mmCIF file of C-alpha atoms in Angstrom:
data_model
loop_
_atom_site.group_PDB
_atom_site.id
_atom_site.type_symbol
_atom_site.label_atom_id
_atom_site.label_comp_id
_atom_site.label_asym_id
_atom_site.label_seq_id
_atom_site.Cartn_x
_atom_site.Cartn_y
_atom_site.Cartn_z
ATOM 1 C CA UNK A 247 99.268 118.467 93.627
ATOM 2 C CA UNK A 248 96.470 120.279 94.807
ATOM 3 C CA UNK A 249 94.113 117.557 95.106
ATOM 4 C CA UNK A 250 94.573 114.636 92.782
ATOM 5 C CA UNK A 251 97.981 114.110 94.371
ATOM 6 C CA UNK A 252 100.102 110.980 94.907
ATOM 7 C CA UNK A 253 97.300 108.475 95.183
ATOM 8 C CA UNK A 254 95.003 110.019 92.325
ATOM 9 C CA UNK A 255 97.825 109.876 90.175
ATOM 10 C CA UNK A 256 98.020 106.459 90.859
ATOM 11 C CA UNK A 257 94.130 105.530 91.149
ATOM 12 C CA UNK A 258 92.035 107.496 89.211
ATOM 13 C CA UNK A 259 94.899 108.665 86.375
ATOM 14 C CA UNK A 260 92.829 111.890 86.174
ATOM 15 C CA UNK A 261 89.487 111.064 84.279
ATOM 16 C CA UNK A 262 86.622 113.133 81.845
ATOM 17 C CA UNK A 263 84.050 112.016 79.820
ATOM 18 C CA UNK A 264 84.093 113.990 76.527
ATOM 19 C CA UNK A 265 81.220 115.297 77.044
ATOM 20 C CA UNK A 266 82.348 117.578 79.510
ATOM 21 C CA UNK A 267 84.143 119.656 76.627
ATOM 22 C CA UNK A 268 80.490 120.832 75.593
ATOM 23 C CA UNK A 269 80.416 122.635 79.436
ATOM 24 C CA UNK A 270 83.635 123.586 80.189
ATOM 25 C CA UNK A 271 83.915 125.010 76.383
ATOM 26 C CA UNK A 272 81.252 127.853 77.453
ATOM 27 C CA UNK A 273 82.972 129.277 80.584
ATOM 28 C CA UNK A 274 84.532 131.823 79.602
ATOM 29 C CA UNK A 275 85.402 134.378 82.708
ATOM 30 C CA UNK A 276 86.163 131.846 84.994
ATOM 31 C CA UNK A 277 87.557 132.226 88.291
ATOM 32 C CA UNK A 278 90.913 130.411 89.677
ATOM 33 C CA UNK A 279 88.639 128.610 92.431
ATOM 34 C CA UNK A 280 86.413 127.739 89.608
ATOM 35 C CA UNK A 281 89.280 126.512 87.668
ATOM 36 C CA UNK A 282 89.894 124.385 90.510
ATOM 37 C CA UNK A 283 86.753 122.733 90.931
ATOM 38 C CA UNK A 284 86.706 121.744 88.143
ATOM 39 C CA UNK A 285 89.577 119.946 88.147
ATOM 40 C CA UNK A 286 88.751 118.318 91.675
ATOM 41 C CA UNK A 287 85.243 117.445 90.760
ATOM 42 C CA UNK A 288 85.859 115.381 87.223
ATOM 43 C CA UNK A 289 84.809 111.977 87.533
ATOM 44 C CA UNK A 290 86.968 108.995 87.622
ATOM 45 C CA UNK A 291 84.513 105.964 88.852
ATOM 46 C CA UNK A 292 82.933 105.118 92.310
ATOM 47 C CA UNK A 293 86.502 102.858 92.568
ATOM 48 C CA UNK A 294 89.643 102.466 90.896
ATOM 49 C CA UNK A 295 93.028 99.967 90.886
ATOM 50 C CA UNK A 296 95.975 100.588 89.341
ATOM 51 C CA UNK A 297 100.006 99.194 88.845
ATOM 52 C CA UNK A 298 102.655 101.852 89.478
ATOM 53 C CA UNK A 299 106.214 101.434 88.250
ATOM 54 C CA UNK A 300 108.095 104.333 90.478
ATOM 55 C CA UNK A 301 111.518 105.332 89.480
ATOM 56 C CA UNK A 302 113.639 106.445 92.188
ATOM 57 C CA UNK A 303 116.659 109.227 90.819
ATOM 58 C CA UNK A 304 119.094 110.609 92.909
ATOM 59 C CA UNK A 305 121.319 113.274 91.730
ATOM 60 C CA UNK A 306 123.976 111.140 90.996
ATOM 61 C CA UNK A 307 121.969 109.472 88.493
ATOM 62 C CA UNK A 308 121.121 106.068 90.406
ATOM 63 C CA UNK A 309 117.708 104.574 90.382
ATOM 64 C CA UNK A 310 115.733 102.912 92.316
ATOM 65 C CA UNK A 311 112.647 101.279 90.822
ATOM 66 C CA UNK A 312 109.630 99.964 93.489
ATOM 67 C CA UNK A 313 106.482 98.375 91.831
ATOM 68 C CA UNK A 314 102.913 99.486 93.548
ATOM 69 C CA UNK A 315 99.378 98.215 93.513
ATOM 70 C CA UNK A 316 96.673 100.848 94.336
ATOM 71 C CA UNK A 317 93.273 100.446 95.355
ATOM 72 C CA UNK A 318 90.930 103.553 96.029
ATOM 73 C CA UNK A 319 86.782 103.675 96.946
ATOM 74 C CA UNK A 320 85.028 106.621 97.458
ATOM 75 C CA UNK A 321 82.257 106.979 100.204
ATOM 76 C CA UNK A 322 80.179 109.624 99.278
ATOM 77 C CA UNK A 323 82.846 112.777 99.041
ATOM 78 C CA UNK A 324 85.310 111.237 101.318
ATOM 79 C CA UNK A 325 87.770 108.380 99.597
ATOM 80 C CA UNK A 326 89.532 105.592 101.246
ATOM 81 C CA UNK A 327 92.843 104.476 99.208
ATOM 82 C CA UNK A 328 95.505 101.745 100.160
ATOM 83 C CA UNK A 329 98.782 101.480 98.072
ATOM 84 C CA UNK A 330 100.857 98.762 98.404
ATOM 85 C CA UNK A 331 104.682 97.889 97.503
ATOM 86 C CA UNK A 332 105.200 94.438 95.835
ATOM 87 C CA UNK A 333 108.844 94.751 94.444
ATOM 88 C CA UNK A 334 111.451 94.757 95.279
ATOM 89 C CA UNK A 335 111.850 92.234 98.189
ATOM 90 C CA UNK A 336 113.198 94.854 100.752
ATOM 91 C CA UNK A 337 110.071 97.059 100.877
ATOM 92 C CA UNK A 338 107.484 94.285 99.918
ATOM 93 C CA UNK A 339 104.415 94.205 101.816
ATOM 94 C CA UNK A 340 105.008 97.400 103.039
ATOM 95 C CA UNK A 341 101.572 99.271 102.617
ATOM 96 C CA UNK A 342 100.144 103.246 103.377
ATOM 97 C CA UNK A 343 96.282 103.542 104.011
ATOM 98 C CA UNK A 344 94.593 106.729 103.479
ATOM 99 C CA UNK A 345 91.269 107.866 104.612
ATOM 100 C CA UNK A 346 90.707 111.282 102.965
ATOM 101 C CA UNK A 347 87.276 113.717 104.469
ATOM 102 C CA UNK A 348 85.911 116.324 102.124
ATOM 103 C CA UNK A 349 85.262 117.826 105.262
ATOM 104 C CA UNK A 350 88.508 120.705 105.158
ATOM 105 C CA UNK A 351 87.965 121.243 109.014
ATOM 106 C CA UNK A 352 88.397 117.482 109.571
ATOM 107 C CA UNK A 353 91.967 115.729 109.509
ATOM 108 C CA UNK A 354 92.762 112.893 106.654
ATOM 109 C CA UNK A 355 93.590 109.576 108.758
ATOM 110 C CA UNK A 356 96.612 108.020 107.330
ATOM 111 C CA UNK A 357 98.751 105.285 108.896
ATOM 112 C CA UNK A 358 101.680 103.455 107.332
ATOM 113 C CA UNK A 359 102.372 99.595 107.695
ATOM 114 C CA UNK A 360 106.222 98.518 108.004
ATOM 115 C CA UNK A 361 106.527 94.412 107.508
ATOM 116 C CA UNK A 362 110.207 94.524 108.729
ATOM 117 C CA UNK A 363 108.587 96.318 112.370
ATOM 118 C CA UNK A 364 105.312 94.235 111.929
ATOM 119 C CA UNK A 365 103.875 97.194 113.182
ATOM 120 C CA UNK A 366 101.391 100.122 112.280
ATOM 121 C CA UNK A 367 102.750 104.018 112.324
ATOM 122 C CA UNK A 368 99.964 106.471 112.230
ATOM 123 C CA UNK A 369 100.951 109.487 110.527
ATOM 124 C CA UNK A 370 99.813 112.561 111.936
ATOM 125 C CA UNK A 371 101.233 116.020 113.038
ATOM 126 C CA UNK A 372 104.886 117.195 111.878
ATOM 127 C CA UNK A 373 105.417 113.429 110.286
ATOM 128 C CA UNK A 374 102.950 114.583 107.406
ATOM 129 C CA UNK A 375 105.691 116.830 106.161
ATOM 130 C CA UNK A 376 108.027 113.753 105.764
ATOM 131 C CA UNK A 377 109.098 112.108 102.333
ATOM 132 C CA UNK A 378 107.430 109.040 101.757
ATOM 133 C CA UNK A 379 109.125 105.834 100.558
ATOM 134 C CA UNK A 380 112.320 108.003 99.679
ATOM 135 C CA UNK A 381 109.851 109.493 97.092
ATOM 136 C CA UNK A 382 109.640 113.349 96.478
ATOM 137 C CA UNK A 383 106.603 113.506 97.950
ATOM 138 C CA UNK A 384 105.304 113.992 101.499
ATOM 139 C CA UNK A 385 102.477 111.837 103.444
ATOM 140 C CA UNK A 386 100.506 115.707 103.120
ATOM 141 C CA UNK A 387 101.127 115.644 98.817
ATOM 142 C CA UNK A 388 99.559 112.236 98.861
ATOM 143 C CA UNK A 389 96.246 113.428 100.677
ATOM 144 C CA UNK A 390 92.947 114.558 98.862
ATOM 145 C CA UNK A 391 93.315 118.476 99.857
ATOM 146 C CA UNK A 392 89.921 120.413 99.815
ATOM 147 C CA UNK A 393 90.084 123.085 97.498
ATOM 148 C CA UNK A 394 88.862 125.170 99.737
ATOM 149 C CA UNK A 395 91.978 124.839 101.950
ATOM 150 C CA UNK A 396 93.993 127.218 99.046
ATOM 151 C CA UNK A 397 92.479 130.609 98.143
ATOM 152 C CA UNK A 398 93.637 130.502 94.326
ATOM 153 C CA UNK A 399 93.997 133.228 91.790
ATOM 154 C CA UNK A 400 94.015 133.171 88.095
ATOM 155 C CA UNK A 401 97.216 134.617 86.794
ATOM 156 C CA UNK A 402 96.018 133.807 82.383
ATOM 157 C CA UNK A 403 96.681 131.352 80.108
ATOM 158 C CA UNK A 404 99.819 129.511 79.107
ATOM 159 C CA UNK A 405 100.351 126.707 76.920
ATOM 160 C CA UNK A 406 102.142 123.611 78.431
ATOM 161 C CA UNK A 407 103.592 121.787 75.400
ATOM 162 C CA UNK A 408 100.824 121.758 72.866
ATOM 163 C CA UNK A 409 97.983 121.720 75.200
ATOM 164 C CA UNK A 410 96.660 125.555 76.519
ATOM 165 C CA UNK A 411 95.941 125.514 80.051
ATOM 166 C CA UNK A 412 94.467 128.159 83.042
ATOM 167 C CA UNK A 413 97.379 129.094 85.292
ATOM 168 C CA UNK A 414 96.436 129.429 89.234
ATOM 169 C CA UNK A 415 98.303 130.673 91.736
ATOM 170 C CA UNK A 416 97.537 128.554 94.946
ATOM 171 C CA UNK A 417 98.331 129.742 98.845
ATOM 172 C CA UNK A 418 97.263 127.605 101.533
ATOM 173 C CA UNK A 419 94.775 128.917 104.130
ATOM 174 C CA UNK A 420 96.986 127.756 107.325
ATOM 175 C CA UNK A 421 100.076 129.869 107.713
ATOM 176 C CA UNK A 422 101.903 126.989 108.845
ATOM 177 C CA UNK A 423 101.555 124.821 105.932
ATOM 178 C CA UNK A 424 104.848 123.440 103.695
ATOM 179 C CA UNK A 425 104.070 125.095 100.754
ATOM 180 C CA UNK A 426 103.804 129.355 100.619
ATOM 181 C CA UNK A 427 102.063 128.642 97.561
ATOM 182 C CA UNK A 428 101.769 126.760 94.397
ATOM 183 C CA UNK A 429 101.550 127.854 90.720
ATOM 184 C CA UNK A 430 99.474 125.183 88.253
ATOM 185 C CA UNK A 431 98.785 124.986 85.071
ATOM 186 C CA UNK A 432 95.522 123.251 83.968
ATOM 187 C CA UNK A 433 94.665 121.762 80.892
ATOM 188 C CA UNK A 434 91.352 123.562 79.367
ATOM 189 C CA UNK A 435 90.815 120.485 77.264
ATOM 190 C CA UNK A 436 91.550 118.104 79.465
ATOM 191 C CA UNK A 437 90.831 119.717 82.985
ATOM 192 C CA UNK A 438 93.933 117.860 84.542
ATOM 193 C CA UNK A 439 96.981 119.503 86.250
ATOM 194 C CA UNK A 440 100.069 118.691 83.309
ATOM 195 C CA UNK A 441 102.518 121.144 85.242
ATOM 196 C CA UNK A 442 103.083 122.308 88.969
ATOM 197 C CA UNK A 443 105.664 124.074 90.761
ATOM 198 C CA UNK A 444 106.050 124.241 94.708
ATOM 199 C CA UNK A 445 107.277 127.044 96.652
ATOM 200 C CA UNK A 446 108.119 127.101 100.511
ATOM 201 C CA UNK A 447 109.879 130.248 102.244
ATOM 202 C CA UNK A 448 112.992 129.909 100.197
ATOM 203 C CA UNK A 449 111.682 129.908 96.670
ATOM 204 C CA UNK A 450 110.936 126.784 94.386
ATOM 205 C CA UNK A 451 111.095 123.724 95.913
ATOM 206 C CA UNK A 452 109.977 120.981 93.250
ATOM 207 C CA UNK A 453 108.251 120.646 89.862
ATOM 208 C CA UNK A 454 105.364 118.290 88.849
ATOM 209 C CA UNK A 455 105.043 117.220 84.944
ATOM 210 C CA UNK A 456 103.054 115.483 83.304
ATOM 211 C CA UNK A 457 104.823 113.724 80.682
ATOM 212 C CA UNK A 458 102.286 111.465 78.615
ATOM 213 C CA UNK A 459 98.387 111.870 78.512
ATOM 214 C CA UNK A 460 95.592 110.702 76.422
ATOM 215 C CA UNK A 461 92.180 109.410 75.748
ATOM 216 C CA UNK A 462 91.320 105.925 76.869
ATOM 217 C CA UNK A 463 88.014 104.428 76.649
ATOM 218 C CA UNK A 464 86.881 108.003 75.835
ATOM 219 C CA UNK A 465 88.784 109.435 79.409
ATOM 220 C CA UNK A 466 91.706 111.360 79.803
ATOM 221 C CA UNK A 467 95.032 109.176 81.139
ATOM 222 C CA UNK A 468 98.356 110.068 82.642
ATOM 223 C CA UNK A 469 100.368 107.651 81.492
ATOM 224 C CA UNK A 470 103.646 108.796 82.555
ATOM 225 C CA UNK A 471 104.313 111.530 84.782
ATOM 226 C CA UNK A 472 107.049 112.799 87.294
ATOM 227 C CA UNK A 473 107.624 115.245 90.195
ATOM 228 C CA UNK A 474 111.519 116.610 90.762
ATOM 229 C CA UNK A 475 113.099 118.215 93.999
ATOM 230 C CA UNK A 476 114.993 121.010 92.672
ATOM 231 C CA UNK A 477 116.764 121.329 96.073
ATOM 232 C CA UNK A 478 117.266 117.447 96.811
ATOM 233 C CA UNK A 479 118.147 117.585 92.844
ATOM 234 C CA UNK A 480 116.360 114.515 93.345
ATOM 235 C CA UNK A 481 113.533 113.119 91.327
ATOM 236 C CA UNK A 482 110.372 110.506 91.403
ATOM 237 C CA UNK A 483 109.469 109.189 88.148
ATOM 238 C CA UNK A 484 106.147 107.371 87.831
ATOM 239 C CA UNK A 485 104.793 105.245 85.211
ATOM 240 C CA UNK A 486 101.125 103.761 85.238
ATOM 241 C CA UNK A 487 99.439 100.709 83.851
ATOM 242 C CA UNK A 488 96.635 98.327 84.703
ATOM 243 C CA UNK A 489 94.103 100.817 85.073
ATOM 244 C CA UNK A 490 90.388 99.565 85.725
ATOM 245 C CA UNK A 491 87.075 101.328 87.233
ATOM 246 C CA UNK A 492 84.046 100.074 89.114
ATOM 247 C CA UNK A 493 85.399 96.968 89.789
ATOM 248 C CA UNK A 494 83.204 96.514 92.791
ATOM 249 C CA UNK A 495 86.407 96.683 95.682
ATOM 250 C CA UNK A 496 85.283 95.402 99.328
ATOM 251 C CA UNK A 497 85.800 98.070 102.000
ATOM 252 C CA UNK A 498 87.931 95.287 103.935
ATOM 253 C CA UNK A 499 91.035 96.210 101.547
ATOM 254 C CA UNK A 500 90.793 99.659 103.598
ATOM 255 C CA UNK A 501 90.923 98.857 106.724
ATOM 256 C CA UNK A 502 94.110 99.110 109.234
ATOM 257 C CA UNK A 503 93.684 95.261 110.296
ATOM 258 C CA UNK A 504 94.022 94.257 106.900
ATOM 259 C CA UNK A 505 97.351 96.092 105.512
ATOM 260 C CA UNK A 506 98.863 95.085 109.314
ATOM 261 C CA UNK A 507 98.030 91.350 108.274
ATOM 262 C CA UNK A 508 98.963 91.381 104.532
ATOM 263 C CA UNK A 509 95.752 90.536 103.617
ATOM 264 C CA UNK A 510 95.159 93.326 100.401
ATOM 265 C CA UNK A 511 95.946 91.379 97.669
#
């Protein structure tokens, strides 16, 4: 995802008040980087938990299913998010904290807690282009990217299932990144991603859907949602529950001496 990646899927479930409809509604002529602010500027709560049921699929068909808790603050336009695994018993306690700047010259802080190791990775350099947790996405997916890291270009309108949506073309601003670009389609209803597809030097590399969306408490919800490797024919499913805003989270759950001593929930 461009932005609302692994950890606003999980946290934030991609929130709008319906009033936004009445603002959005008028733009007509809009650019792909407006498109995209849009989408990275919606509101979804000063802080936000959430349960995550992720399905594991390998292309034999086996699954493996891991249970998460997320927490995520914002501070000012930078966000601090901690997810941690609870089930099953061989990755429990196992936790990744994020600290995301809206800053696009300044580098997210991310660092990965291992109970087995009892020991604290930072992730940083080539390691953000690993897989996380066996999932299809890579420590880079889950950070909050800066739109203005992508130039992005409107390529029309196409309707994913029954909802019409702005298609961008995305290409990163550093050469070296992953991803030669990204193609997304955004809903103009809902102003969420429901469909992405990932390139790198050798074509497509994975697909992100969004299965099952709606209104709760007058916001838009993914509810269900999953991201597939079409070269690892592998594929993360991830279903989402528990959702609840402003809850008033202590900045202690975000800090690295607190997922290294267990101490989140």
């Amino acid at each position: 995802m461009v932005k609302k990646t692994l950890f606003a899927l999980v946290c934030s479930a991609l929130l709008f008040p319906a009033d936004r409809n009445i603002v959005f509604a008028e733009t007509d002529g809009v650019t792909g980087r407006d498109v995209m602010v849009m989408e990275d500027e919606r509101p979804d709560g000063d802080d936000r938990t959430s349960v995550m049921k992720m399905t594991l699929v390998n292309k034999r068909g086996s699954k493996r299913v891991r249970e998460v808790s997320s927490y995520s603050k914002d501070y000012g336009r930078d966000k601090k998010s901690v997810m941690v695994f609870d089930r099953p018993a061989d990755v429990k306690g196992t936790a990744f904290l994020s600290w995301e700047y809206d800053d696009p010259s300044r580098e997210d802080d991310k660092w990965l807690y291992m109970p087995a190791m009892k020991k604290v990775r930072r992730i940083s350099g080539a390691s953000k282009n690993e897989y996380f947790m066996g999932s299809d996405f890579t420590y880079d997916d889950m950070g909050d990217r800066h739109v203005d890291e992508d130039t992005h270009t409107l390529q029309g309108e196409e309707a994913v299932g029954e909802q019409m949506c702005w298609k961008v073309e995305s290409i990163p601003v550093d050469p070296d990144d992953m991803y030669t670009r990204k193609v997304l389609w955004v809903s103009k209803e809902a102003y969420m991603i429901l469909k992405a597809e990932y390139y790198d030097k050798d074509g497509l590399l994975k697909v992100y859907r969004v299965v099952d969306f709606g209104k709760e408490g007058g916001f838009w919800t993914v509810r269900h949602s999953e991201m597939e490797n079409v070269v690892r024919n592998h594929k993360t499913v991830m279903e989402f529950s528990a959702m609840r805003y402003d809850t008033g989270l202590g900045d202690k759950l975000f800090r690295v001496s607190s997922i290294q001593r267990g101490r989140i929930h």
